[in-house]
PDB file of C-alpha atoms in Angstrom:
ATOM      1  CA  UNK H   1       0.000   0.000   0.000  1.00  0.00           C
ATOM      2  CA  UNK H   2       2.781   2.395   0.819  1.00  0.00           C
ATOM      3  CA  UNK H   3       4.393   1.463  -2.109  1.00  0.00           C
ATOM      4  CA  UNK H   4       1.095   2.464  -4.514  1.00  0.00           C
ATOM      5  CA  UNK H   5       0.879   5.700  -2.471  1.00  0.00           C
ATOM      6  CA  UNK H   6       4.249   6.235  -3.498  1.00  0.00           C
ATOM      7  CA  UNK H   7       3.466   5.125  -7.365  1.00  0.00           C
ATOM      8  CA  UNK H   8       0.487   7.604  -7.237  1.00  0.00           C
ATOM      9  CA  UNK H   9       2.905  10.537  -6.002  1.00  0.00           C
ATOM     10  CA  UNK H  10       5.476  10.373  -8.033  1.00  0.00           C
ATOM     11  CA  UNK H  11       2.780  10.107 -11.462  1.00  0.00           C
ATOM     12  CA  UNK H  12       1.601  13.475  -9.385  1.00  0.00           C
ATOM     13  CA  UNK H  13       4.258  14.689  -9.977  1.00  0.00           C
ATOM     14  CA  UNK H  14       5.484  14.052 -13.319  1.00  0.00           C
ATOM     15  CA  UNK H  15       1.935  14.903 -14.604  1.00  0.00           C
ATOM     16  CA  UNK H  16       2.131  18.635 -13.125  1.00  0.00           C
ATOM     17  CA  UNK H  17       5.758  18.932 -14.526  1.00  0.00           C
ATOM     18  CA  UNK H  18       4.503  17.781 -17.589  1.00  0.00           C
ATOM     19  CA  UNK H  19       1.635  20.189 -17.896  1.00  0.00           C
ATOM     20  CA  UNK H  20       3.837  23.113 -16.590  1.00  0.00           C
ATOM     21  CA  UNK H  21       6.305  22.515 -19.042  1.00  0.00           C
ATOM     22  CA  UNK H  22       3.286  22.931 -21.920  1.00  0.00           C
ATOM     23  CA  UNK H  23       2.229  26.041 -20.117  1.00  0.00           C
ATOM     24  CA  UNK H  24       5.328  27.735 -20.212  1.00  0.00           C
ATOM     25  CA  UNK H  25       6.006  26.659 -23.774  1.00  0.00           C
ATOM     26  CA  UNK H  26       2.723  27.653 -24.914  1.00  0.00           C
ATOM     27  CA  UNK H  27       2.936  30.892 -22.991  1.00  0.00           C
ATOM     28  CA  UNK H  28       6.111  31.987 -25.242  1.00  0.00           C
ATOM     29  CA  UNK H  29       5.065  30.302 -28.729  1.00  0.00           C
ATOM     30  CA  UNK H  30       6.426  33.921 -30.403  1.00  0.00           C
ATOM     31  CA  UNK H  31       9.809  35.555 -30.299  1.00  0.00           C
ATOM     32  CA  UNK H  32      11.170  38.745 -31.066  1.00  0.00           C
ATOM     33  CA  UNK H  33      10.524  37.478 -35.037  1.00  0.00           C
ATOM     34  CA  UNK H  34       7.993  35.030 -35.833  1.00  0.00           C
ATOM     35  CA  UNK H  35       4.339  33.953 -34.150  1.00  0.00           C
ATOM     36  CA  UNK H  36       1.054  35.521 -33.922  1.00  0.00           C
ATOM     37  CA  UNK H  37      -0.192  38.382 -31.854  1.00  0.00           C
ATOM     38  CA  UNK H  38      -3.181  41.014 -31.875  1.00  0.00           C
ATOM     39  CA  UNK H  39      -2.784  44.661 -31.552  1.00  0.00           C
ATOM     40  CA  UNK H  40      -5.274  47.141 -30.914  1.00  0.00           C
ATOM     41  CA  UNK H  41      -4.880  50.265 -32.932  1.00  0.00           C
ATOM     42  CA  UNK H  42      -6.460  53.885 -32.486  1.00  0.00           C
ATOM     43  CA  UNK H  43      -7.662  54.903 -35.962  1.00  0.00           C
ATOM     44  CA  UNK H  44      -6.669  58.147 -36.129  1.00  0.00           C
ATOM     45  CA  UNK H  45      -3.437  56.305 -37.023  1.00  0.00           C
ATOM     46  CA  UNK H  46      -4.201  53.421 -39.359  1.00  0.00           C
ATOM     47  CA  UNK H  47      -2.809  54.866 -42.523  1.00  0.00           C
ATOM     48  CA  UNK H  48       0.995  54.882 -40.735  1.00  0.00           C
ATOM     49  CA  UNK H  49       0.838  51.697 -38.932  1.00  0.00           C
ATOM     50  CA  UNK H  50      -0.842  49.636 -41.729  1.00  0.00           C
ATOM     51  CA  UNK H  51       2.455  51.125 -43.327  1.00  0.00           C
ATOM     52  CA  UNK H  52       4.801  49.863 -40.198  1.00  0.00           C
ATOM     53  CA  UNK H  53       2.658  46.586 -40.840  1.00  0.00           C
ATOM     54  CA  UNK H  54       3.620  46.289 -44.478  1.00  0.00           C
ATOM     55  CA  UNK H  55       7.598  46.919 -44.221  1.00  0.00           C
ATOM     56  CA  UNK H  56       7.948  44.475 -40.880  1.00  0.00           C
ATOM     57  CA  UNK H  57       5.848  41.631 -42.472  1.00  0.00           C
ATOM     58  CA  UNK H  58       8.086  41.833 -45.434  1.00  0.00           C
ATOM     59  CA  UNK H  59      11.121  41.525 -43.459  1.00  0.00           C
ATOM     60  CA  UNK H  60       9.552  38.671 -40.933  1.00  0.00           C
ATOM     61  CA  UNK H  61       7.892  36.795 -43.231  1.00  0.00           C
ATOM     62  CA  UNK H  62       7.210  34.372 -40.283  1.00  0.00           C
ATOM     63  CA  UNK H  63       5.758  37.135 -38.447  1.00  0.00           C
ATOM     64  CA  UNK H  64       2.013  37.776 -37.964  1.00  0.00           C
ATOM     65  CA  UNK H  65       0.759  41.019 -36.432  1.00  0.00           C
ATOM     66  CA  UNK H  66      -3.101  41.132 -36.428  1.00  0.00           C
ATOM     67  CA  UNK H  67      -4.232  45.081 -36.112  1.00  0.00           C
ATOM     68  CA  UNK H  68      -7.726  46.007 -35.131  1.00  0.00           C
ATOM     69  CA  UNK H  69      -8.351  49.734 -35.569  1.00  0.00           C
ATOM     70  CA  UNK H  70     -10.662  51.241 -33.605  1.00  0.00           C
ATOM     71  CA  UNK H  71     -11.576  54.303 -30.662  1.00  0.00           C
ATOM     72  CA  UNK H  72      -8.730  55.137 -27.803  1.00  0.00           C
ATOM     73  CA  UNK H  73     -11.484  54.259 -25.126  1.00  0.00           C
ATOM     74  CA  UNK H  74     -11.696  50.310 -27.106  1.00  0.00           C
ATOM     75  CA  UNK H  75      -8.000  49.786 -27.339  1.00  0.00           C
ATOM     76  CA  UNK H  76      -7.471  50.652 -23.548  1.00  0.00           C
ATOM     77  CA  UNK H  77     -10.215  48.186 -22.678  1.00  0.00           C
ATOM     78  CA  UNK H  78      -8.851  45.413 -24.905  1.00  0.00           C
ATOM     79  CA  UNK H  79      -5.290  45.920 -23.068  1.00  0.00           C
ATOM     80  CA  UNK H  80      -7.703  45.758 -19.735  1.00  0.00           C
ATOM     81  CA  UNK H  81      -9.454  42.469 -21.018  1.00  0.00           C
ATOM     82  CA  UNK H  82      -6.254  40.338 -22.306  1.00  0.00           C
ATOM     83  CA  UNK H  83      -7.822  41.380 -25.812  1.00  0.00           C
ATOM     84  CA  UNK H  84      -4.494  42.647 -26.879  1.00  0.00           C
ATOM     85  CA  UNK H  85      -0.709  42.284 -27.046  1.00  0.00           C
ATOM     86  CA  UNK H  86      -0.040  45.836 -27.747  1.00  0.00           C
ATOM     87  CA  UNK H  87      -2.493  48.886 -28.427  1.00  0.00           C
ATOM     88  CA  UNK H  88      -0.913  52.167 -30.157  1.00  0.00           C
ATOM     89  CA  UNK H  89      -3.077  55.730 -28.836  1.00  0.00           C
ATOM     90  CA  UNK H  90      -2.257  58.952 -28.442  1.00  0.00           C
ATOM     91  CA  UNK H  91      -1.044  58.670 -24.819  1.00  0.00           C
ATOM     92  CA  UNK H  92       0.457  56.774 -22.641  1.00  0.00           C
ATOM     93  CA  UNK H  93      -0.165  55.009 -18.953  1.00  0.00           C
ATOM     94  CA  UNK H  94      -1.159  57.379 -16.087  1.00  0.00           C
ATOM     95  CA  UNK H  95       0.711  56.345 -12.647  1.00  0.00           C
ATOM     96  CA  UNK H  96      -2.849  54.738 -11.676  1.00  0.00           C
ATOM     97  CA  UNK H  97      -3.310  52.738 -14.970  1.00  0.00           C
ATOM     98  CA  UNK H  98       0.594  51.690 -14.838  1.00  0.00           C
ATOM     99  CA  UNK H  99      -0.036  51.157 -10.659  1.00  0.00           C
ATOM    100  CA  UNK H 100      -3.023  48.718 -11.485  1.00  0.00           C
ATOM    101  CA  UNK H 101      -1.716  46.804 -14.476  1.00  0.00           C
ATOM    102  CA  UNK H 102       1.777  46.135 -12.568  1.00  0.00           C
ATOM    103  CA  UNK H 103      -0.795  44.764  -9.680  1.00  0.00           C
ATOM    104  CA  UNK H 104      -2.726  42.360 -12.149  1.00  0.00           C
ATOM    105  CA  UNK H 105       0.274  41.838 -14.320  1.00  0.00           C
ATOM    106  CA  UNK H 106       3.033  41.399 -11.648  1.00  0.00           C
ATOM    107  CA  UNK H 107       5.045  43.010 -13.887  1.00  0.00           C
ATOM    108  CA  UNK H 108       4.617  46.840 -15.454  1.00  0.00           C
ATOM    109  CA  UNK H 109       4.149  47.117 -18.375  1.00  0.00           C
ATOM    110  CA  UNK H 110       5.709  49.489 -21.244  1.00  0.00           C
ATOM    111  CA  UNK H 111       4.920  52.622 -23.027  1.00  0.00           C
ATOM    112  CA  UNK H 112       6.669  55.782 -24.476  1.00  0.00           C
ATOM    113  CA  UNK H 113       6.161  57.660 -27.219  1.00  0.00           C
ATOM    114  CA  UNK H 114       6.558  56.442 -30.972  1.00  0.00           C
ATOM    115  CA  UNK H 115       6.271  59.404 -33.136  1.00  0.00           C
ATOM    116  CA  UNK H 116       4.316  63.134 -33.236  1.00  0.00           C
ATOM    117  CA  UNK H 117       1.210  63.384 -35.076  1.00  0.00           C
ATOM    118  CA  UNK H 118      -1.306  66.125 -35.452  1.00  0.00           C
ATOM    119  CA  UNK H 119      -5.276  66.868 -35.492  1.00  0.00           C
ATOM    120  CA  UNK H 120      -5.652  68.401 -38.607  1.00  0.00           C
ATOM    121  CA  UNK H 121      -8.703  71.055 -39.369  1.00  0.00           C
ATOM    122  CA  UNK H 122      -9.757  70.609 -42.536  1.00  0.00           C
ATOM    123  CA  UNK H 123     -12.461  72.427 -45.019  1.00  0.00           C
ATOM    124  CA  UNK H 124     -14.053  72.442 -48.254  1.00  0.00           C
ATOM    125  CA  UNK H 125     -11.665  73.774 -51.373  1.00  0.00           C
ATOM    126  CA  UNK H 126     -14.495  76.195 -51.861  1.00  0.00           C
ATOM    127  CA  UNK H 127     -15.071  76.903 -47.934  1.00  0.00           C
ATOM    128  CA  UNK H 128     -15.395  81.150 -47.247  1.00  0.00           C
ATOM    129  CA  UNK H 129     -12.491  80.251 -44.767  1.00  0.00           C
ATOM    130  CA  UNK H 130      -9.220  78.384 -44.066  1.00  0.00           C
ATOM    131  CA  UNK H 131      -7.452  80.388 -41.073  1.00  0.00           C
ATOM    132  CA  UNK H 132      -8.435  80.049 -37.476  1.00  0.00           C
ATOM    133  CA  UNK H 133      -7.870  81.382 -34.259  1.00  0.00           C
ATOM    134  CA  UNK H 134      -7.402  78.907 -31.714  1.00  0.00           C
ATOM    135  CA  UNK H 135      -9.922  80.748 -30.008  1.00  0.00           C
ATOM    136  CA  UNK H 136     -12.017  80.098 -32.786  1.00  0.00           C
ATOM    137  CA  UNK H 137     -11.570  76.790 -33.102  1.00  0.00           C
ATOM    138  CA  UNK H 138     -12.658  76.898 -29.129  1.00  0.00           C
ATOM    139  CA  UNK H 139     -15.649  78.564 -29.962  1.00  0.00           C
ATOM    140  CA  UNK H 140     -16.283  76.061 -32.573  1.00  0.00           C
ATOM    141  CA  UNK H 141     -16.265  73.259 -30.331  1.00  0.00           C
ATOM    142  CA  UNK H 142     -17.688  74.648 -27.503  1.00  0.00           C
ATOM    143  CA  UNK H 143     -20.713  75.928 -29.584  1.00  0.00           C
ATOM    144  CA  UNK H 144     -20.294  79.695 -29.501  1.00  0.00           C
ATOM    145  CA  UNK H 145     -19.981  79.380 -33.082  1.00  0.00           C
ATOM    146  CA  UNK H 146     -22.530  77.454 -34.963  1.00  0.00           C
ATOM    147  CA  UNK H 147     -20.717  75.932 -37.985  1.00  0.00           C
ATOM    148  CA  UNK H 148     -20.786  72.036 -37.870  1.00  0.00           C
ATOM    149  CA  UNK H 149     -17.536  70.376 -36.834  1.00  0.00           C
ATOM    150  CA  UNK H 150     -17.111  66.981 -37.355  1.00  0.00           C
ATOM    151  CA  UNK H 151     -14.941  64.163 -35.452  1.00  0.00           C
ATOM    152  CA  UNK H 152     -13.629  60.884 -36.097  1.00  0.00           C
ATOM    153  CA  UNK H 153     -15.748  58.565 -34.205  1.00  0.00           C
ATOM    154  CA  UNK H 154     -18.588  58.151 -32.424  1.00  0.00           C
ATOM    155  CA  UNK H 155     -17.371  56.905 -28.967  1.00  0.00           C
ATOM    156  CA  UNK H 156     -14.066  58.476 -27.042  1.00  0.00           C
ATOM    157  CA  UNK H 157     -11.434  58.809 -29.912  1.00  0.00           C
ATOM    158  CA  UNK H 158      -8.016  60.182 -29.385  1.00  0.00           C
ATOM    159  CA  UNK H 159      -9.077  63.170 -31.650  1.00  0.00           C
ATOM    160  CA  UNK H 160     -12.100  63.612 -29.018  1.00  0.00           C
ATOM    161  CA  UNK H 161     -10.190  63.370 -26.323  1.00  0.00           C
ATOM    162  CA  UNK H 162      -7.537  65.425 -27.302  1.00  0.00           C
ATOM    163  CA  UNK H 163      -9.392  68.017 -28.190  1.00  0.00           C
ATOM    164  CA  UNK H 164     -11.494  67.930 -25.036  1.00  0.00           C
ATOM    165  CA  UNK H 165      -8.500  67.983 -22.575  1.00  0.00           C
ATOM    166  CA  UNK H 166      -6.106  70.485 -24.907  1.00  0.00           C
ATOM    167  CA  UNK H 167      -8.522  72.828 -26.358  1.00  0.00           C
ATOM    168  CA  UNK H 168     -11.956  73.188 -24.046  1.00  0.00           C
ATOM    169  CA  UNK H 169      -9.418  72.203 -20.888  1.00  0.00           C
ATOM    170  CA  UNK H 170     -12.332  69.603 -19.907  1.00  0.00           C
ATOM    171  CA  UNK H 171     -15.334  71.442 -21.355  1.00  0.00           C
ATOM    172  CA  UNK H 172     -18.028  69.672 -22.810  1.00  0.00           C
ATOM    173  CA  UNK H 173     -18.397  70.013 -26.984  1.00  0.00           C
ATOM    174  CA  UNK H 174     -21.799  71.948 -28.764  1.00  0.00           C
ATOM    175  CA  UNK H 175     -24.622  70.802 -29.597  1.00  0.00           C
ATOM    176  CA  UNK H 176     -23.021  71.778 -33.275  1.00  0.00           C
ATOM    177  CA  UNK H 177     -20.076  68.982 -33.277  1.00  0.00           C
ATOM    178  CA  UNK H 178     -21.281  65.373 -34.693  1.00  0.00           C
ATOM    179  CA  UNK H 179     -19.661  62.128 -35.022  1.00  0.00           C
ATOM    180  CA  UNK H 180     -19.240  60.411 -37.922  1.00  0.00           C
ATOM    181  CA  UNK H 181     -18.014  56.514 -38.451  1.00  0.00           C
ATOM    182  CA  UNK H 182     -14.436  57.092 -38.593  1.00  0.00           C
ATOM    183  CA  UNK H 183     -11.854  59.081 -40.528  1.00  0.00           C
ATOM    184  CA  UNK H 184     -12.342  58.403 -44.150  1.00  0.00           C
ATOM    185  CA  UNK H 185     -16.007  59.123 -43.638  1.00  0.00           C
ATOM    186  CA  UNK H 186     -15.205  62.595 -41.642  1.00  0.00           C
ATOM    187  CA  UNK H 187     -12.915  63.445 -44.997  1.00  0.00           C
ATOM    188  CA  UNK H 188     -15.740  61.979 -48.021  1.00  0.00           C
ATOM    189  CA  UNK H 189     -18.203  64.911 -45.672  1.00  0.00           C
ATOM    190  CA  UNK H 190     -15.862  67.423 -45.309  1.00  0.00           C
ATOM    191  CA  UNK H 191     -15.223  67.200 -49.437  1.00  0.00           C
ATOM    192  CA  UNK H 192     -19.152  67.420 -50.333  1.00  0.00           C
ATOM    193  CA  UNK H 193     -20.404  70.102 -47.820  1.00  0.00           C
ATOM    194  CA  UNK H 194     -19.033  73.947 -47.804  1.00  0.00           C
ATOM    195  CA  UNK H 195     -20.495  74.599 -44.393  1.00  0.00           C
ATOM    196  CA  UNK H 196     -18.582  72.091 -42.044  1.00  0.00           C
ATOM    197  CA  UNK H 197     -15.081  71.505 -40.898  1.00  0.00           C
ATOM    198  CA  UNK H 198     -13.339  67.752 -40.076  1.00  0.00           C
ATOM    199  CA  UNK H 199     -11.103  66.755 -37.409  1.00  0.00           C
ATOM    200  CA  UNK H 200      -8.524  63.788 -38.580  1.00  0.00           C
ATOM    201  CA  UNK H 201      -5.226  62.779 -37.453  1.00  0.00           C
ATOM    202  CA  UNK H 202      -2.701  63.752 -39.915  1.00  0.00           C
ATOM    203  CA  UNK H 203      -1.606  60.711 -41.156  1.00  0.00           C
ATOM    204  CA  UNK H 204      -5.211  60.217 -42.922  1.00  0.00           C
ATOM    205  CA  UNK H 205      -3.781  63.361 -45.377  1.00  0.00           C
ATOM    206  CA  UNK H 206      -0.319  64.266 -44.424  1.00  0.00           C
ATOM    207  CA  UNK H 207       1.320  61.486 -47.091  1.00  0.00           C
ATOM    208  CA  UNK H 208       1.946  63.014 -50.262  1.00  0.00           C
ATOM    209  CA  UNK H 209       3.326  60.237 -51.693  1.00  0.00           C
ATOM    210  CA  UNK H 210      -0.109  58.391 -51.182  1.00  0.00           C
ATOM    211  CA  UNK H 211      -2.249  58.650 -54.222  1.00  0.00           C
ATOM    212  CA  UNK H 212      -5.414  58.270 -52.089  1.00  0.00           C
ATOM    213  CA  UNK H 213      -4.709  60.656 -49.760  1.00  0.00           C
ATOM    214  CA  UNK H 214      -3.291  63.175 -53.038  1.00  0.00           C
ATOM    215  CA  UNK H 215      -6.928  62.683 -54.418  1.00  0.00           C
ATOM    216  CA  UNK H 216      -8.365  63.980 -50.942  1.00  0.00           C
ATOM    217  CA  UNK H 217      -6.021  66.964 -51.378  1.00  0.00           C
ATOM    218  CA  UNK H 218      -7.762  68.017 -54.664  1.00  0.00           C
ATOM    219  CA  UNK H 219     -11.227  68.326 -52.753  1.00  0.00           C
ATOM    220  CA  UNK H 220     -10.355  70.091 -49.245  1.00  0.00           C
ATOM    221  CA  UNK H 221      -7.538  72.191 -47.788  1.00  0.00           C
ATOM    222  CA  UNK H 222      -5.990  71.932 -44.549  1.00  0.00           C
ATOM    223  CA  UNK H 223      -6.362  74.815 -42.439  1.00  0.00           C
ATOM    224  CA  UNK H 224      -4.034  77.333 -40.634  1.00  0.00           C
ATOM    225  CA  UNK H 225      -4.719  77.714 -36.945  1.00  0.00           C
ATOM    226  CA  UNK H 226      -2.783  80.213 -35.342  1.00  0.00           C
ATOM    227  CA  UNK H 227       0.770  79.252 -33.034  1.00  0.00           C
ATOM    228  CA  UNK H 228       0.424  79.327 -29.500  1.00  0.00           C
ATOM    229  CA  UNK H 229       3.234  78.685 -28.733  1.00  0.00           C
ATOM    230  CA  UNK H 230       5.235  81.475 -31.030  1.00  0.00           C
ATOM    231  CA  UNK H 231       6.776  84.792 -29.711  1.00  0.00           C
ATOM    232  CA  UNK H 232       5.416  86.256 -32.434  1.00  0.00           C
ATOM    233  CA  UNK H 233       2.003  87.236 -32.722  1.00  0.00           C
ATOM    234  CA  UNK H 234      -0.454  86.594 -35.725  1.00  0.00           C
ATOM    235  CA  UNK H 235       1.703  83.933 -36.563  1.00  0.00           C
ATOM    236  CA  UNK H 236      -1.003  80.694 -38.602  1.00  0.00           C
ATOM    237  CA  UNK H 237       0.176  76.972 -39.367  1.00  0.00           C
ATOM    238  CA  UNK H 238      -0.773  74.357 -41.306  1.00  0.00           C
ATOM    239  CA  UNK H 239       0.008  70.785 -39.819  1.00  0.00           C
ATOM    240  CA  UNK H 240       3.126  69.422 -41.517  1.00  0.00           C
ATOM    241  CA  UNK H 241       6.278  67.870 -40.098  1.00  0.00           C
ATOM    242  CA  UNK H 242       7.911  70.751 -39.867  1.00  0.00           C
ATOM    243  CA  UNK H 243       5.092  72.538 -37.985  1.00  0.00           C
ATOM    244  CA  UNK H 244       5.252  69.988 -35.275  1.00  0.00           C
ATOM    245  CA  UNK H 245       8.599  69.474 -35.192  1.00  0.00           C
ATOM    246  CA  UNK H 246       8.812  73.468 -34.221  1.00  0.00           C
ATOM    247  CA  UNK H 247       5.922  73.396 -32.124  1.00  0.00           C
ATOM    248  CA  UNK H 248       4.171  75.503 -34.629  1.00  0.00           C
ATOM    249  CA  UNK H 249       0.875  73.837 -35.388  1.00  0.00           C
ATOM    250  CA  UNK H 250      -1.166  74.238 -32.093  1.00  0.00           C
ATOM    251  CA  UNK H 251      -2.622  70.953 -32.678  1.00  0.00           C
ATOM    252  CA  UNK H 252       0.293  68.446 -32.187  1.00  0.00           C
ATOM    253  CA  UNK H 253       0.325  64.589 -30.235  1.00  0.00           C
ATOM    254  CA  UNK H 254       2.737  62.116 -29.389  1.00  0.00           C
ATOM    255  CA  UNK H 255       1.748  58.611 -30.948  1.00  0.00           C
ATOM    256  CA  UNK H 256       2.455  56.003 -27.848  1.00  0.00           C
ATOM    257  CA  UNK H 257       2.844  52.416 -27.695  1.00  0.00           C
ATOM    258  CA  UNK H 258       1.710  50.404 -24.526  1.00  0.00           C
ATOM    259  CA  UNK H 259       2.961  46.949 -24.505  1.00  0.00           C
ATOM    260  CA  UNK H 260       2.309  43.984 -22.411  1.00  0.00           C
ATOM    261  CA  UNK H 261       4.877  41.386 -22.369  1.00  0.00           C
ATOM    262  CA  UNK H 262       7.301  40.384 -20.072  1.00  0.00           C
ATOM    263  CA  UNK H 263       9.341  38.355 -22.329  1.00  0.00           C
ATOM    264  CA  UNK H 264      11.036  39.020 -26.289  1.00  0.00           C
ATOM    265  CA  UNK H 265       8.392  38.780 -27.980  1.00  0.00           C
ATOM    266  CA  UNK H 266       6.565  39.708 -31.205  1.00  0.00           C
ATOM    267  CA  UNK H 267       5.071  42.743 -29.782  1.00  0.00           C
ATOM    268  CA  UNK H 268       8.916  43.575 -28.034  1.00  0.00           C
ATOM    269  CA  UNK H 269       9.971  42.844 -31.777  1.00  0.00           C
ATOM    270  CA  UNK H 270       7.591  45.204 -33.470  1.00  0.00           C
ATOM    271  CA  UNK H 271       8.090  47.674 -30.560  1.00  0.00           C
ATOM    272  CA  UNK H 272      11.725  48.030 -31.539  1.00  0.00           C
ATOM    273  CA  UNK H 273      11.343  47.795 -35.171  1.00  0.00           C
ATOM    274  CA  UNK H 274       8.946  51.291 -34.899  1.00  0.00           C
ATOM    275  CA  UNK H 275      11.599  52.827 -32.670  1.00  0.00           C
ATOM    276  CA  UNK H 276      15.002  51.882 -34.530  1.00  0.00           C
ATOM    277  CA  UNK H 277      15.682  53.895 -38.076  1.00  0.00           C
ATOM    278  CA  UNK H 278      13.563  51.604 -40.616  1.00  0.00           C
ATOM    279  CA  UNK H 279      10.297  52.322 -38.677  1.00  0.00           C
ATOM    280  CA  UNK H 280      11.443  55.547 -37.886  1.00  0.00           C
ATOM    281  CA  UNK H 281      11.852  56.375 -41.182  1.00  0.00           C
ATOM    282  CA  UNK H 282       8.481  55.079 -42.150  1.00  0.00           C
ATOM    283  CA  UNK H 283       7.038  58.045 -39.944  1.00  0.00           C
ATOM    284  CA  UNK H 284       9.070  60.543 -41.411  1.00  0.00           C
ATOM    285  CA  UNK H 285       8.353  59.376 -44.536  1.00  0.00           C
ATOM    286  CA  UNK H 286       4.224  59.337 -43.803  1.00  0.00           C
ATOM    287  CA  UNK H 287       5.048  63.067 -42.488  1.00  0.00           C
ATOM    288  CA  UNK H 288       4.858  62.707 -38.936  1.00  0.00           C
ATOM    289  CA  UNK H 289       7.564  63.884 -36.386  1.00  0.00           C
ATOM    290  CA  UNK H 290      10.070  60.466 -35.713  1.00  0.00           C
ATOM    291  CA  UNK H 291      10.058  61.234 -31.456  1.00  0.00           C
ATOM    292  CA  UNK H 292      13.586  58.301 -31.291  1.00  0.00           C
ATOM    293  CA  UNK H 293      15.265  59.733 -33.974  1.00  0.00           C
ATOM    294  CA  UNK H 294      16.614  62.676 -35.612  1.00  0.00           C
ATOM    295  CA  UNK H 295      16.908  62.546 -39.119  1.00  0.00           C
ATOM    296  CA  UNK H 296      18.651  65.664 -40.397  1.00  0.00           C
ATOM    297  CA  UNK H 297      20.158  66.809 -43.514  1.00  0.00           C
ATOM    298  CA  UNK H 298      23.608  66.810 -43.526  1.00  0.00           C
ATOM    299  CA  UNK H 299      25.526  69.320 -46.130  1.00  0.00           C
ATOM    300  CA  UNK H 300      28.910  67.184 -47.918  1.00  0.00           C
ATOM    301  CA  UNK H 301      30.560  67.457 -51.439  1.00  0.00           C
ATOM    302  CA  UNK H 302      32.453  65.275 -53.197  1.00  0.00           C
ATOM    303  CA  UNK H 303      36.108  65.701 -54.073  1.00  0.00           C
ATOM    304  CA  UNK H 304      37.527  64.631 -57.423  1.00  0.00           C
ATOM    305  CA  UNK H 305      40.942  63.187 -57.700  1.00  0.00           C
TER     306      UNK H 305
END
């Protein structure tokens, strides 16, 4: 009988090494080049990071990164549901949020900022008007004046949000600002109707190497707001790289990454293939501000012997 018990003990044992072993390998099927995750992306930036998407697949063909785009508020609750790997918004962790998923995570988790993008105002070709105030544009969304504004989204976008916390400080919008489905669908309003204005992140028609977003260009204009920030006064931007680089366009946002993994994973892969120079690049080259590197143009000649 003692002999059984001890039979019985030691297949208790094995068994539970077994099936820990299978957890832990099944826990880490993906490295820093090859397996499958999801990411949760806010809209605002899908033209960019299906970009990002594009360049790393083709250089990790083994790689899969499945983006779902969709509001700020979503992606923050797919991080907060084990939806998600990674999510990409316009900010990062408060010290409560990074407090609360180091307490459910045992481990805290990473963000920091990716790249500079801005909320670009933009009207009709054949709009009465194309320069703003920024107290105009807070009197637009506040509802002082009438003119229809139109956002990104009908639940808490970053474009929302941002514009709640940087422009009203906190105040609520008028009864004059509407949602519509997303981006593209605040730009195909925005070309049809002289009497509104459209909020979309810059990356949706900052590219002018993108043929689509070159076709948008023929029907609206972006508007100048003016500087805030500039010692001179009367000074009116439109957002560009260089107008966010400078500090400019009143406008501006970081583009954050908030990652979830506490080994080298895919999403630590993809993480450091935005920050090095190749993903870099590919926000410079969509015309947002690269926030890990500085890519400046460098004067040289060439001597003949």
């Amino acid at each position: 009988m003692r002999k059984y018990s001890l039979f019985v003990c030691m297949l208790g044992v094995l068994l539970f090494v077994s099936c820990d072993s299978k957890e832990s390998k099944n826990a880490f099927q993906d490295n820093t080049e090859e397996g499958t995750i999801r990411i949760s992306v806010d809209e605002s930036f899908k033209p960019v990071i299906e970009e990002q998407l594009k360049v790393h697949q083709s250089s990790y063909p083994k790689a899969n990164i499945i983006a779902s785009y969709k509001s700020e508020a979503d992606c923050f609750r797919d991080l907060q549901n084990n939806s998600t790997r990674m999510i990409i918004v316009a900010r990062g962790l408060d010290e409560k949020e990074a407090e609360y998923y180091k307490s459910i995570l045992s481990y805290p988790p990473q963000y920091a900022e990716l790249a500079y993008d801005a909320v670009a105002l933009i009207v009709n070709n054949n709009a009465a008007d194309s320069i703003f105030s920024f107290q105009d544009v807070k009197d637009i969304l506040s509802g002082k004046h009438k003119i229809t504004a139109v956002m990104d989204g009908k639940s808490a976008t970053s474009t929302v949000r941002y514009l709640k916390d940087s422009v009203l400080k906190g105040g609520n919008f008028g009864a004059n600002v509407v949602a519509a489905n997303n981006s593209k669908e605040v730009i195909e309003i925005v070309t049809s109707r002289t009497d509104v204005i459209g909020f979309v992140g810059m990356s949706w028609i900052g590219d002018v190497y993108d043929k689509q977003q070159q076709s948008y260009l023929t029907k609206i204009r972006l508007a100048r707001v003016e500087c805030t920030a500039c010692l001179e006064k009367g000074i009116f931007a439109k957002p560009s790289q260089s107008t966010i680089t400078y500090g400019q366009y009143p406008l501006a946002r970081p583009l954050f990454y908030v990652l979830k993994e506490n080994h080298a994973g895919l999403g630590t892969g993809f993480m450091n293939f935005m920050s090095l120079e190749r993903g870099q690049l590919i926000f410079r080259r969509s015309f947002l501000a690269p926030a890990k590197m500085a890519f400046h143009k460098r004067q040289g000649s060439i001597k003949s012997e």
